[in-house]
Each structure stands twice: as structure tokens, then as C-alpha cells.
Short mmCIF file of C-alpha atoms and ligand atoms in Angstrom, two decimals:
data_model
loop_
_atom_site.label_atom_id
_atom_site.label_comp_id
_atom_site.label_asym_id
_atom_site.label_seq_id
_atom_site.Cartn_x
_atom_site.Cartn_y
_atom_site.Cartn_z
CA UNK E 26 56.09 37.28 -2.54
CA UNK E 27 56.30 33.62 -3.10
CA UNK E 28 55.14 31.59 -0.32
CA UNK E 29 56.79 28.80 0.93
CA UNK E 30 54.63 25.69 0.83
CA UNK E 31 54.52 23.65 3.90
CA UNK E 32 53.34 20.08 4.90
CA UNK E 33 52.74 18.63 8.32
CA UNK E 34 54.60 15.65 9.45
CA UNK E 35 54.18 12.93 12.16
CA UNK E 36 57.43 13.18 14.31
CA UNK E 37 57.13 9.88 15.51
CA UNK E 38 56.08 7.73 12.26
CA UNK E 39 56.86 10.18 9.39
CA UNK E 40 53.63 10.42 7.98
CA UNK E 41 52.67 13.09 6.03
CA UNK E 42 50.04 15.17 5.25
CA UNK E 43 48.49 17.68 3.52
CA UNK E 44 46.85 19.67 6.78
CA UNK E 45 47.07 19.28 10.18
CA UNK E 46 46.10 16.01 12.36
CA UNK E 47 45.25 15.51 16.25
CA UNK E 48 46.12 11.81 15.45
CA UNK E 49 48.40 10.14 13.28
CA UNK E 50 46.67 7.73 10.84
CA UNK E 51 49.93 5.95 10.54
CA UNK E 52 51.01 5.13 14.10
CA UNK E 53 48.24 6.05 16.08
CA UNK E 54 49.43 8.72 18.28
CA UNK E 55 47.87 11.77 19.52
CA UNK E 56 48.98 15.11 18.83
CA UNK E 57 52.76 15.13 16.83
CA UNK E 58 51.97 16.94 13.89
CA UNK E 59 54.82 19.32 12.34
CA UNK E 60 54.77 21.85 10.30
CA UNK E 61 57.81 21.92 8.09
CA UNK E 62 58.24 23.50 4.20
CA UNK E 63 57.77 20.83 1.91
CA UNK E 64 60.53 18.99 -0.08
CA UNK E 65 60.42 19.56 -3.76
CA UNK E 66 62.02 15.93 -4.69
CA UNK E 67 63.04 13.16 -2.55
CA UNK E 68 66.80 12.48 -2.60
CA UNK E 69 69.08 9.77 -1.28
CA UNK E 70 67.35 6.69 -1.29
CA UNK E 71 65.49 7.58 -4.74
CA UNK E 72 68.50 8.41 -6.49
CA UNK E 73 69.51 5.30 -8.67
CA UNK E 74 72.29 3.03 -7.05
CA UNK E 75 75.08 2.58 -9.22
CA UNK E 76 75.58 -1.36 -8.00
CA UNK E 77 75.58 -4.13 -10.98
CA UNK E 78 71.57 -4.60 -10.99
CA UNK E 79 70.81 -7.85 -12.21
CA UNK E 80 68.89 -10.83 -11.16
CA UNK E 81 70.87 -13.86 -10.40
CA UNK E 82 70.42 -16.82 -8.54
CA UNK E 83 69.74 -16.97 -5.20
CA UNK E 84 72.06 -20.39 -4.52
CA UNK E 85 74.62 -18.38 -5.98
CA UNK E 86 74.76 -15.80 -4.12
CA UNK E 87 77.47 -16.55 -0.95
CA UNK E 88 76.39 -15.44 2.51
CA UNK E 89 78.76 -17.22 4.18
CA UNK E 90 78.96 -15.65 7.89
CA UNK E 91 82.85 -14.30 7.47
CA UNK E 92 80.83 -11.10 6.88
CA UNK E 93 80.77 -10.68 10.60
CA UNK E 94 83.25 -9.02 12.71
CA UNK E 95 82.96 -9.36 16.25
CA UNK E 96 83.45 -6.55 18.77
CA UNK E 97 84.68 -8.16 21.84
CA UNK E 98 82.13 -7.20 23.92
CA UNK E 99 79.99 -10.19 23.84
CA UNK E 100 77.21 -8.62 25.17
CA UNK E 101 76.99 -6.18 22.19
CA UNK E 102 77.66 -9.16 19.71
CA UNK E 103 74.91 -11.26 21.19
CA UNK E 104 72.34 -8.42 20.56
CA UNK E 105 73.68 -7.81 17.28
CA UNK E 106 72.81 -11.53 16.01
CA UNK E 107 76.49 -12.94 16.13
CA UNK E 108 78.66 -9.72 15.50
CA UNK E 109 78.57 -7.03 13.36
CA UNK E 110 77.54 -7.41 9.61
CA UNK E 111 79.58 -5.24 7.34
CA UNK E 112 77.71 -3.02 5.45
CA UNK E 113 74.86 -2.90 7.84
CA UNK E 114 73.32 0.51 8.67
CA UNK E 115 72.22 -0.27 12.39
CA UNK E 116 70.21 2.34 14.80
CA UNK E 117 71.21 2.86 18.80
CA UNK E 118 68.05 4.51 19.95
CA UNK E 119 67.82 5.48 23.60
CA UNK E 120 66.76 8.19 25.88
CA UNK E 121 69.35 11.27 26.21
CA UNK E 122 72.39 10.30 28.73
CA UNK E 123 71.44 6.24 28.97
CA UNK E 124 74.64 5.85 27.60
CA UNK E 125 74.57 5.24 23.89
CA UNK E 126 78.04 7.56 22.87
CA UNK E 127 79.81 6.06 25.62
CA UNK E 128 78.79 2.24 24.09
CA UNK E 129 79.79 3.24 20.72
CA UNK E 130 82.43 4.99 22.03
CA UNK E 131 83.99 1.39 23.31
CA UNK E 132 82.73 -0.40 19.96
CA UNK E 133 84.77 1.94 18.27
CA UNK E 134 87.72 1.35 21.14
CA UNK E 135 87.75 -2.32 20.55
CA UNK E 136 87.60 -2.23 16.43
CA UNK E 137 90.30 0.03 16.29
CA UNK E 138 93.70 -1.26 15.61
CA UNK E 139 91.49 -3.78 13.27
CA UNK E 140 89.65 -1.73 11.06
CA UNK E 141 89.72 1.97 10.01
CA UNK E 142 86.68 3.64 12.11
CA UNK E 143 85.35 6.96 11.62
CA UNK E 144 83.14 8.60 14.80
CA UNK E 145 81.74 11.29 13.85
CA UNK E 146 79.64 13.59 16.47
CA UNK E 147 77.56 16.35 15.79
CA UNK E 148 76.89 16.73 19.92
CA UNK E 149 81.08 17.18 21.41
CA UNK E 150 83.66 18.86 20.62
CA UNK E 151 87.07 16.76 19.68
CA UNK E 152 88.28 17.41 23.21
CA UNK E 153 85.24 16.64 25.16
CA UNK E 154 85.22 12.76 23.23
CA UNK E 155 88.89 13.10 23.72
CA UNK E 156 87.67 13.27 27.40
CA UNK E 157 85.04 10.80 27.35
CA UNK E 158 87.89 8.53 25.48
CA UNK E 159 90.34 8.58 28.24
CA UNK E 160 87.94 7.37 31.03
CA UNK E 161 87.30 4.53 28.26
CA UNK E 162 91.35 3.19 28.25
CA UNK E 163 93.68 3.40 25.38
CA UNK E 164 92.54 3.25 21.70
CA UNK E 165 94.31 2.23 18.72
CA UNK E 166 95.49 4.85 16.04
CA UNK E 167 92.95 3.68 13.33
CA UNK E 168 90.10 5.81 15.49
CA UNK E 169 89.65 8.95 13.56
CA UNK E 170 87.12 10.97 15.12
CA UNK E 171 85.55 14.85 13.86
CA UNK E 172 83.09 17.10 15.46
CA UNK E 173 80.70 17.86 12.26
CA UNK E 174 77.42 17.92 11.46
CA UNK E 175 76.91 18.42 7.84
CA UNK E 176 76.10 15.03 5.97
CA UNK E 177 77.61 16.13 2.60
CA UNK E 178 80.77 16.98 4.41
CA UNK E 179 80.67 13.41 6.04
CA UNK E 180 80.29 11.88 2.67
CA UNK E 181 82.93 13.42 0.93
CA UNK E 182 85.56 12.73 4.07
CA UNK E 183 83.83 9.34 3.85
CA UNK E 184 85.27 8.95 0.16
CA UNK E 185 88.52 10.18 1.35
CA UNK E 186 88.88 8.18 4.44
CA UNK E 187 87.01 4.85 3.52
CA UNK E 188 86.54 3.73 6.68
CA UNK E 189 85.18 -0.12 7.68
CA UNK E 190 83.03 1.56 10.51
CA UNK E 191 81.27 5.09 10.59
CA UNK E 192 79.52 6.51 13.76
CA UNK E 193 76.84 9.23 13.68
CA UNK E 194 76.32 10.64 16.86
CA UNK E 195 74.03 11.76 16.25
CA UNK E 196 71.31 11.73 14.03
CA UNK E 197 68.62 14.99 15.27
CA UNK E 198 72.40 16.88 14.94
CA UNK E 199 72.70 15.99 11.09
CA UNK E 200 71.65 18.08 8.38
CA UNK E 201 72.05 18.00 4.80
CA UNK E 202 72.06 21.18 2.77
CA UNK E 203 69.42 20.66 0.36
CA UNK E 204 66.84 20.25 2.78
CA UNK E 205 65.56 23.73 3.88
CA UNK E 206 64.13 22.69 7.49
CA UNK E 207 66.18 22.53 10.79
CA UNK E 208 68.55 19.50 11.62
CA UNK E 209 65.93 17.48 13.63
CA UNK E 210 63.13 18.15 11.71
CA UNK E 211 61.47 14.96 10.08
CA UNK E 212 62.46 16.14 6.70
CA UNK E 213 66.16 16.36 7.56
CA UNK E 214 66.31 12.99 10.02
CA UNK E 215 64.70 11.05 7.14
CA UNK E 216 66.80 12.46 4.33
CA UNK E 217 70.01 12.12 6.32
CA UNK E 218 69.44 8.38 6.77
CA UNK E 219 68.71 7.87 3.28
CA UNK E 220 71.62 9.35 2.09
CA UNK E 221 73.46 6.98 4.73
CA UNK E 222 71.85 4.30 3.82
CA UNK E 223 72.92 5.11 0.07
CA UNK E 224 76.31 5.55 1.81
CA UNK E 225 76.11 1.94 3.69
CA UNK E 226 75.12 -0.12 0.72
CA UNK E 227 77.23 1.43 -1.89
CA UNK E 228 79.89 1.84 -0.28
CA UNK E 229 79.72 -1.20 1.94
CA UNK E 230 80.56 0.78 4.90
CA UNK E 231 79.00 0.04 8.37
CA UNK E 232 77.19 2.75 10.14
CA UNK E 233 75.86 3.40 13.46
CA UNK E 234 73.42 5.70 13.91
CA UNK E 235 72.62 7.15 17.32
CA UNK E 236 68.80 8.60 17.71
CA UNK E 237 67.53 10.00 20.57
CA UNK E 238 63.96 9.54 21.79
CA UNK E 239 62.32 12.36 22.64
CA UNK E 240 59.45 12.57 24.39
CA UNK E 241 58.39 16.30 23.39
CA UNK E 242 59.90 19.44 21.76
CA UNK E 243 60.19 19.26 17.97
CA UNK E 244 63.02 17.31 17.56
CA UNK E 245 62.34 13.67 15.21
CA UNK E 246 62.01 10.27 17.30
CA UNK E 247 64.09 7.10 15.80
CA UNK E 248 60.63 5.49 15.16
CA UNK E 249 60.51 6.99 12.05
CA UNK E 250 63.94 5.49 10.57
CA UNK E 251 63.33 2.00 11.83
CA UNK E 252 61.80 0.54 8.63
CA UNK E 253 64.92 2.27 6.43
CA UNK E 254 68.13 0.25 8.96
CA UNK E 255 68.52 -3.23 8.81
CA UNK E 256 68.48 -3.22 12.61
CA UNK E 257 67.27 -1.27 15.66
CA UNK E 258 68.90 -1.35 19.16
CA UNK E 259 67.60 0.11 22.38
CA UNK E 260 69.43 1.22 25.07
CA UNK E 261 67.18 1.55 28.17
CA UNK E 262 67.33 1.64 31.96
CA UNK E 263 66.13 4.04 34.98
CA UNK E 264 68.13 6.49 34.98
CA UNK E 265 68.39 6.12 39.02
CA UNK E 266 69.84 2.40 38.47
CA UNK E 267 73.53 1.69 37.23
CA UNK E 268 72.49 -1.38 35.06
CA UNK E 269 71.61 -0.98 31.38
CA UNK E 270 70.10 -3.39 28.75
CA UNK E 271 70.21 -3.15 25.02
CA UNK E 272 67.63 -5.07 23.44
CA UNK E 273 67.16 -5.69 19.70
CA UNK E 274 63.59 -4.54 18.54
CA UNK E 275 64.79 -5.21 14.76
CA UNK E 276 67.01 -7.38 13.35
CA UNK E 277 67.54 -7.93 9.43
CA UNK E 278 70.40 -10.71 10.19
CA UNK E 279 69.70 -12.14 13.79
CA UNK E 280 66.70 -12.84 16.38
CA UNK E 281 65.10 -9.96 18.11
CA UNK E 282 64.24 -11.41 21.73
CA UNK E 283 67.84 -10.64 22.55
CA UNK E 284 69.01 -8.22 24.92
CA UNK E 285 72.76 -7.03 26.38
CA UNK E 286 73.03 -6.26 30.07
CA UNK E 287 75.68 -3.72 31.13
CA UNK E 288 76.65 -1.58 34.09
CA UNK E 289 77.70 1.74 33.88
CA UNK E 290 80.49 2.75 35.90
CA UNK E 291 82.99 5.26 35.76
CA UNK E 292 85.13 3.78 33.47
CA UNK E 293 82.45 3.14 30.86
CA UNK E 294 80.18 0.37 30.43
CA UNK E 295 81.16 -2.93 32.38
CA UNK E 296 79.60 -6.51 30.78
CA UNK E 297 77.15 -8.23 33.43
CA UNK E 298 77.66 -11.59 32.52
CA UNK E 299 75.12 -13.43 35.16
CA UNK E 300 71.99 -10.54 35.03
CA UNK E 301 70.12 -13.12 37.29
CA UNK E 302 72.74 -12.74 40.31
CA UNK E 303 72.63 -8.59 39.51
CA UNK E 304 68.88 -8.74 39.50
CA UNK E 305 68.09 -10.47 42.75
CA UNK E 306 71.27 -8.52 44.34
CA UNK E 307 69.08 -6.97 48.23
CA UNK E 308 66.34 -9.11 47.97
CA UNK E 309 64.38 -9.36 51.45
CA UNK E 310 64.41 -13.03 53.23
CA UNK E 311 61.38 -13.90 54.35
CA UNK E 312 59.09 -10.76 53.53
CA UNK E 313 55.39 -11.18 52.31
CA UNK E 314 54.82 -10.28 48.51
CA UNK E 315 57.68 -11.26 47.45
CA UNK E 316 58.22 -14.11 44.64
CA UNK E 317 61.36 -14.79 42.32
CA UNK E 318 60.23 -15.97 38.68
CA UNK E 319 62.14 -17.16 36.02
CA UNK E 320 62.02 -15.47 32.60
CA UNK E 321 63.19 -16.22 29.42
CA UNK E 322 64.46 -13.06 27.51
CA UNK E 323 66.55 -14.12 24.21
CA UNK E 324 68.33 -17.12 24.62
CA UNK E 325 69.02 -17.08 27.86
CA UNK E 326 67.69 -17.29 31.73
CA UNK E 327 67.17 -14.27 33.89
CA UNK E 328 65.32 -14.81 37.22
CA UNK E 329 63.61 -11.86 38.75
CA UNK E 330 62.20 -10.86 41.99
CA UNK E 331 58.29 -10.01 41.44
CA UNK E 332 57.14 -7.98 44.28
CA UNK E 333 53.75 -7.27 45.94
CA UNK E 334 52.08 -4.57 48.22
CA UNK E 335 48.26 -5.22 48.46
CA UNK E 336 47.49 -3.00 51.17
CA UNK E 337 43.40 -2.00 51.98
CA UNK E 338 42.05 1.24 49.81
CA UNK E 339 40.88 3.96 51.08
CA UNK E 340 39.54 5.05 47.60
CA UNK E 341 36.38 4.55 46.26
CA UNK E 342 38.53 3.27 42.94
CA UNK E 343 41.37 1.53 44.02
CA UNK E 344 44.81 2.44 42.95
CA UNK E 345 46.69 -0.37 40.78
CA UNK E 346 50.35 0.51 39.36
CA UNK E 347 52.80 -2.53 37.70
CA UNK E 348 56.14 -1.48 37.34
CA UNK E 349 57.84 -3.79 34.69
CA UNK E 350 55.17 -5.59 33.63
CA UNK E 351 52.45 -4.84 31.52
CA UNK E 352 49.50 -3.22 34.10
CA UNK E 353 46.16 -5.02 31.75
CA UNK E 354 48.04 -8.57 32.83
CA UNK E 355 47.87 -7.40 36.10
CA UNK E 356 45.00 -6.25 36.55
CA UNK E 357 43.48 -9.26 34.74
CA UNK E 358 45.32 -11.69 36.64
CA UNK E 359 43.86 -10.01 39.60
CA UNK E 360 39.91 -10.29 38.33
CA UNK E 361 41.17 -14.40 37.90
CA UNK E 362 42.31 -14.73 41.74
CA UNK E 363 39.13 -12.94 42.79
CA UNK E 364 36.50 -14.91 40.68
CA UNK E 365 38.32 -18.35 41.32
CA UNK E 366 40.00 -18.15 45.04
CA UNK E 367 37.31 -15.47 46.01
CA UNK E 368 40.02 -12.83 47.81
CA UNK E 369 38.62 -9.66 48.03
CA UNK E 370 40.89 -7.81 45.94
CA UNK E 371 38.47 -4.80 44.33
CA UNK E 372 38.90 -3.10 47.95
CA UNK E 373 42.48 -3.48 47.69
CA UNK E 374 45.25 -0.81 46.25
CA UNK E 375 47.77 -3.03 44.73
CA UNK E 376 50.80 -2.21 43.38
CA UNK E 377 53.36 -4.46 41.60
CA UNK E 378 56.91 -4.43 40.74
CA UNK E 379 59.48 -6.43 39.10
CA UNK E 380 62.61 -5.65 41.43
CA UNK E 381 65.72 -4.55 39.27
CA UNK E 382 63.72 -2.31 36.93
CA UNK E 383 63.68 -5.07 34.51
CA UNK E 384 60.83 -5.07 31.56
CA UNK E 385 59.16 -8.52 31.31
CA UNK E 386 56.38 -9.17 29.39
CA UNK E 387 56.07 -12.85 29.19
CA UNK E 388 53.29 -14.60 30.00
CA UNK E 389 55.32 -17.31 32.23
CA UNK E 390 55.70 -14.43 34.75
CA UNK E 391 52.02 -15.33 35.33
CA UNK E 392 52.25 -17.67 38.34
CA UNK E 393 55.43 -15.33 40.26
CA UNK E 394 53.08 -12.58 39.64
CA UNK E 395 49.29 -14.50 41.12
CA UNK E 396 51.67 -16.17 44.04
CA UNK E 397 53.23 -12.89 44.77
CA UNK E 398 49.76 -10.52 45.35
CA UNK E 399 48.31 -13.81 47.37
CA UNK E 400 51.35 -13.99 49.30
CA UNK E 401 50.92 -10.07 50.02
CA UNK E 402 47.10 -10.51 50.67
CA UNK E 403 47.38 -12.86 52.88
CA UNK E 404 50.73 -11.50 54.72
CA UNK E 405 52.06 -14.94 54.69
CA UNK E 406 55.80 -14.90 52.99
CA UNK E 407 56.84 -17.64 50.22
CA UNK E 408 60.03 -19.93 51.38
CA UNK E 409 62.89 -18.19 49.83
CA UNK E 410 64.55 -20.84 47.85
CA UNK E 411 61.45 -21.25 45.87
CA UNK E 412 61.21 -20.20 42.22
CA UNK E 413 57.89 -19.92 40.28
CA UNK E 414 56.72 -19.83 36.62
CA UNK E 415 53.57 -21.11 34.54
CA UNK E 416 51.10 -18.93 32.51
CA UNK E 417 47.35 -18.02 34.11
CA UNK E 418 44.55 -18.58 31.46
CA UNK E 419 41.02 -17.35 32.54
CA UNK E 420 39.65 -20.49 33.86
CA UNK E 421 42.54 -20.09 36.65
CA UNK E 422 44.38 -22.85 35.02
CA UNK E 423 48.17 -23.13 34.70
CA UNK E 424 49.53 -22.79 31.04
CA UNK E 425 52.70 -25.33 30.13
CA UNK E 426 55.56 -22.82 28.95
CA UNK E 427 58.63 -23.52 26.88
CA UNK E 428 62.20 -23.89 27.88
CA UNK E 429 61.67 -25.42 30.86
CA UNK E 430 64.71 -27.17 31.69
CA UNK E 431 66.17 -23.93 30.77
CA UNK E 432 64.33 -22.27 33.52
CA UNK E 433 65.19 -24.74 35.98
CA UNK E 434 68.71 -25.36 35.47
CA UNK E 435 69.13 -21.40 36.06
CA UNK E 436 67.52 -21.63 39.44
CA UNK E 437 69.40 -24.82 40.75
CA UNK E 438 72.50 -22.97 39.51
CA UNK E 439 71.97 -20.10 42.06
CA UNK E 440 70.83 -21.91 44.78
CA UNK E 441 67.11 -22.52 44.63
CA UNK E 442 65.72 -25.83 46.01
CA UNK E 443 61.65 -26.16 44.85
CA UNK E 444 60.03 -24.82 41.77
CA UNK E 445 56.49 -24.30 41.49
CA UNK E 446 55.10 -24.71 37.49
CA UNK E 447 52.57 -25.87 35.64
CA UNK E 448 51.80 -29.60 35.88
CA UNK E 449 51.49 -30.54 32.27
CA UNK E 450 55.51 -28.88 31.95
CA UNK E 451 56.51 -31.15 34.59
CA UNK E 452 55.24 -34.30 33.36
CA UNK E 453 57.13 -34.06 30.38
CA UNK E 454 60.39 -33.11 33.00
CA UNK E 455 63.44 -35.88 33.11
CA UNK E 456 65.60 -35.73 36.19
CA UNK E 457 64.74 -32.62 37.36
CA UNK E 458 67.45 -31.23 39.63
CA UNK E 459 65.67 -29.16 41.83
CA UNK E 460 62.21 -30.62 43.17
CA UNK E 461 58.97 -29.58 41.01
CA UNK E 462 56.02 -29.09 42.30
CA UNK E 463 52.97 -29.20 39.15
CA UNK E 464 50.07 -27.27 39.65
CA UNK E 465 46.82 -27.75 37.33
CA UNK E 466 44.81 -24.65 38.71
CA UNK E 467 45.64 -21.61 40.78
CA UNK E 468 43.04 -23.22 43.71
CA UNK E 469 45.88 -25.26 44.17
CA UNK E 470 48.10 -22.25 45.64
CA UNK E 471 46.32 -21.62 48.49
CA UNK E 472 47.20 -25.31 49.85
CA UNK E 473 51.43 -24.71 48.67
CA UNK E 474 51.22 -21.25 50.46
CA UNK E 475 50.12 -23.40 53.87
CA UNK E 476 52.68 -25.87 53.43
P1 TYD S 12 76.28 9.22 27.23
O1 TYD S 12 76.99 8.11 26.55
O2 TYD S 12 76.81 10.60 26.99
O3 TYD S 12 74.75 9.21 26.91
P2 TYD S 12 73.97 9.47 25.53
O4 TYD S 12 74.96 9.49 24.45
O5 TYD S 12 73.01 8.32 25.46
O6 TYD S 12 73.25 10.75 25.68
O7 TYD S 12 76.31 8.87 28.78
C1 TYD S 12 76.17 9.84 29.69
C2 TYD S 12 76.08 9.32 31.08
O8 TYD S 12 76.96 8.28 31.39
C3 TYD S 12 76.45 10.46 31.99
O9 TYD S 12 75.37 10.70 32.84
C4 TYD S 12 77.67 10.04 32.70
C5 TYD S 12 77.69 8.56 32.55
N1 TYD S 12 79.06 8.00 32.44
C6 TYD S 12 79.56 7.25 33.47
O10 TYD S 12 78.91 7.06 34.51
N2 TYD S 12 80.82 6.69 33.35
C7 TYD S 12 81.58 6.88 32.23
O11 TYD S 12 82.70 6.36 32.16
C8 TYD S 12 81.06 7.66 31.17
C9 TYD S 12 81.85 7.88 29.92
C10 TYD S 12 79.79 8.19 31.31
MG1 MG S 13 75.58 11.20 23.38
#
């Protein structure tokens, strides 16, 4: 009997090799080895495109921006760079139910009637999206939509059709016949987007591909496509909270430090237009351990409640969490406050949040996050109208930041009165409309939190 010969794959990165591995060489995680029969010849990408392949000159070449087509939903378009570029191929990743066929869903609602779209779902029936439509509103006739999951199918319907959009929800649900392993294998996933990215750059059609990330079970993370699309979307959130952000972790034709805030209600995904307002929505007046900082995420302002509870340990290692922020800062920021204002922290369980479920990972979060666990230390609360940013370096001392008029304008926009930042920042500050206090070292805290 002829025996099939197999290789093992990373299901996060797509590495292969020959025999198994506890960790991937490629991307550095630990146990997510596959075993999956190996493909005789690669296909898709490595099949020659038929385009006119010649070198010409670059300052001939037109790239004028009537490429892009916006959706409507500004929050989308942002994210996307300025719209969508036609002919794109562009990954929605996102844990299962964040929401990611319901915002593609009302992509495709608001480019219908303007361009031909084709939403294709390997996941629902045609009644259940004709379900999931109807809670959306009313969509124009150029919508076609088919429940199918067989990628040769899609490209001959594809030819037929000639749609301006195509949908793919979603990509673990795709197969293509030619490949022997399961629809969600790494063989399959990566196959499948190289014939659609044969199909998006031949055909000049713009797809969206859905991925789901998986945390376990067999099924083929979107990490592994990201270098093949020309950009990558997330769709996060906690699951418990209403509020969604897509952020753009790729981005072939726009910046990446953008993200999209929506809220999902139960007609769909609503547009938060001021996250700042939504993100301090319930915060406490006058509680200890409590700060509200002002980030920076993209091109815009969002101010955030950081939070505080340093409470006495009653372990011999003392438990540290950081919820939306990054738990090394933390704890480093912590080992700064007790070398240079000599609190006692290391007895202390300490556990830090940024309210909203926001991720922020900027270092100008330093100063909300220091005034915040001295604020809970000391069980002395900071004045409510008062905003707070500046990076920590290991000396103690205050770091200038950028965009600080940015910053500030935000916070005298929703009401706040005094901002604490770093000194050098605030020299350089020109009719400031809030007052500014400038702090050269985080010694100088403990005299602002008597004040
Ligand atoms: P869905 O788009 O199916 O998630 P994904 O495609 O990422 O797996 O979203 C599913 C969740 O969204 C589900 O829990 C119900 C909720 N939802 C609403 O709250 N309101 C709505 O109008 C819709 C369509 C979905
Ligand atoms: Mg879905």
C-alpha cells in the first residue's frame, strides 16, 4: 500500500517541517504542530499571472486616490487608510461571535446599490444571513449572497458574476479540491488565500476575508495569511462589554495605529463617534486609585480611566494583574515608585486596570498609571477634573511625549480643568487652555497629591 506522506505544520505561522516540533522556529510558540499529508506542488500564488509583466516607470505609473471607495461608515474607512482600495485582498480577524459577519454584513449593506457585491458564507445558510440582514435595515438589489464553501465553485461564479466586492466568511470554512486535508487545515487556509489573492489581483476584485482566531483545536489562525493580504484588521472586545474596536495591525495603503470604535446593539453595529465620553461613561467621583489619562491611539484622542487597588498581601509573593496594559510596565513602574518615593509596594497585591476594557500600550500612560497606584497606596483620591500623561524613565523622571496639544484640547473639550505632564512638554506649550502643571521627576507627585 502506498503511504501517504505527511508534514507537520505550525497552525499559527505556517511553518513547516519535516518532523514534529514542541516550538515553532518561525514564530516562537509552544506546542502547534500539525500533522497534515503533504502537498505535491504549490498552486495559486505560484501559478504564473497572466497580467502585462513589464517594467515601466515608476512616475508613470498613476496612483491617484480615485481608487478608493468609501463605505459610509467612517469608522470602518478610517481604519482602512481612507476607504477601501479596489483590488485589495484585506483580512477581518477576530475571535468567534465579536462581530466580524455582522460588520461585513453592513459594508456590504452600504456598497450595495453602488457596486455589484458578492457575500459568500461558508458558516449560514441563505436564510439565517437573510435573518441577520433584516435586523441590519434594507439592502440594495446589487447584494448577491450564496451559502458555499468550495473555492473553485466561488471562482467560477466569480467569473460569471464579476462582482466589485467579494466576502469570504469565512476562511477555516473554505476548501479547495486539490488539496487533500480538511477545510481548516494550514494546507487548505493557505492555498485558499492564494488562489484569492490570484483572484484579487487578476481580476481586480476586492475581497474580504474573515479568519477566526482560535485559541486551540486544529483549526488554522489568521496569523498565518497576514504576510499574503495587503491589510489585516482586528476586531476585538470583551465579550461581556457592548463596545468593539477594529484596529489595523497591517496596512499596505494606510497607517496602522488606527483603530474603529463601535457598539453592538441589536440592530447591528452602531458608530461611537466620541470613544473618550463612552470610555469614562460610570466613573467614580472622588474614589482613591483612580486617574483619567489621555492616550493617543491613531490619529486621534481617547482619554481613559486608569484604575488602582493596592491593597496589603497576604502572600509571601504578592499578586500583580494589569488589565489593558502591558503587566512588565507595571510592574516596572512599580520597582521606580519604590526605589525613588520609597512606598513599600513589594508587600502590596496590586492590581491595575484600564476602565472600558480598552488596550493601551503607550508609554504616555506612564504618569496616569504611577499617580493612580500612589493615589491607591496612600488612600488619598486625585481631584476629578484632573487629567494626567508623561512617560516614567528609570531615574523617576518624566519623559516629554508627542501630540500634546492634542491631548489637551481633548480634555478641556470634556470638561477637565488641570493637567498634570511632563515639564519639558509644557514649556514648549502656547496658550494652554486648561492649566498645566510640569513635573521633572515623580518625587514631585507626592507634593501635587497634598495639594
Ligand atoms: P457575528 O457577526 O455572528 O460574529 P462573528 O462573525 O465574528 O462570529 O456576531 C455575533 C454576535 O453579535 C452575537 O452574539 C449576537 C450579536 N448581535 C447583536 O447583538 N446584534 C445584532 O444586530 C447582530 C446581527 C448580532
Ligand atoms: Mg460569523
Amino acid at each position: 500500500m502506498q503511504k501517504t506522506r505527511t508534514v507537520f505544520y505550525c497552525k499559527e505561522c505556517g511553518y513547516e517541517s519535516g518532523k514534529w516540533l514542541g516550538q515553532c522556529p518561525g514564530c516562537h510558540s509552544w506546542d502547534v504542530f500539525v500533522e497534515e499529508p503533504k502537498q505535491k506542488k504549490t498552486t495559486g500564488s505560484a501559478r504564473p499571472i497572466t497580467v502585462r509583466n513589464e517594467a515601466i516607470s515608476l512616475s508613470m505609473v498613476s496612483a491617484e486616490d480615485d481608487e478608493r471607495k468609501m463605505t459610509g461608515i467612517q469608522e470602518f474607512d478610517r481604519v482602512l487608510g481612507g476607504g477601501i482600495v479596489m483590488g485589495s485582498l484585506v483580512l477581518v480577524g477576530g475571535d468567534p461571535g465579536i462581530g466580524k459577519s455582522t460588520l461585513l454584513l453592513q459594508v456590504c449593506k452600504e456598497l450595495s446599490g453602488r457596486m455589484k457585491v458578492l457575500y459568500v458564507s461558508g458558516e449560514e445558510s441563505l436564510k439565517q444571513i437573510k435573518m441577520r440582514a433584516d435586523r441590519l435595515g434594507s439592502f440594495g438589489d446589487s447584494l448577491l449572497a450564496i451559502s458555499e464553501t468550495c473555492l473553485e465553485t466561488i471562482n467560477e461564479l466569480a467569473d460569471q458574476i464579476r462582482p466589485d466586492i467579494l466576502v469570504i466568511d469565512s476562511i477555516q470554512t473554505m476548501y479547495r479540491e486539490e488539496v487533500a486535508s480538511a477545510p481548516g487545515s494550514v494546507s487548505q487556509v493557505r492555498e485558499c488565500t492564494s488562489l484569492l489573492l490570484h483572484m484579487a489581483k487578476q481580476k481586480g476584485i476586492t475581497i474580504f476575508i474573515v479568519g477566526h482566531v482560535t485559541k486551540e483545536g486544529t483549526v488554522a489562525g489568521p496569523r498565518m495569511l497576514e504576510h499574503m493580504v495587503d491589510t489585516v484588521l482586528y476586531f476585538e472586545g470583551e465579550n461581556s462589554a457592548s463596545y468593539r474596536i477594529l484596529r489595523a495591525v497591517k496596512n499596505r495603503f494606510g497607517s496602522t495605529n488606527e483603530i474603529g470604535v463601535f457598539e453592538m446593539q441589536n440592530t447591528g453595529l452602531a458608530e461611537v463617534q466620541n470613544p473618550s465620553e463612552y470610555m469614562l461613561r460610570g466613573k467614580p467621583e472622588g474614589e482613591p486609585g483612580s486617574v483619567v489619562a489621555a492616550s493617543i491611539e491613531g490619529t486621534r484622542t481617547i482619554l481613559v480611566e486608569v484604575q488602582a487597588l493596592i491593597c496589603k498581601s497576604n502572600f509571601q509573593m504578592p499578586r500583580r494583574t494589569a488589565a489593558g496594559t502591558d503587566y512588565n510596565r507595571v510592574n516596572l513602574l512599580m520597582a521606580v515608585m519604590e526605589k525613588r518615593l520609597g512606598v513599600e509596594l513589594s508587600f502590596c497585591d496590586a492590581y491595575i486596570n484600564v476602565a472600558g476594557g480598552m488596550k493601551i500600550n503607550e508609554p504616555a500612560l506612564d504618569l496616569a498609571i504611577v499617580l493612580a497606584i500612589l493615589s491607591g497606596y496612600r488612600n488619598i483620591p486625585v481631584d476629578g477634573r484632573i487629567i494626567a500623561f508623561g512617560e516614567i524613565g528609570l531615574t523617576g523622571e518624566v519623559r516629554g511625549v508627542s501630540q500634546a496639544e492634542q491631548r489637551i484640547t481633548e480634555a478641556a473639550k470634556l470638561g477637565y480643568t488641570t493637567c498634570i505632564l511632563p515639564y519639558v512638554t509644557m514649556e514648549n506649550m502656547k496658550n494652554p487652555a486648561i492649566r498645566l502643571i510640569g513635573i521633572r521627576n515623580v518625587k514631585e507627585l507626592t507634593a501635587i497629591m497634598k495639594e
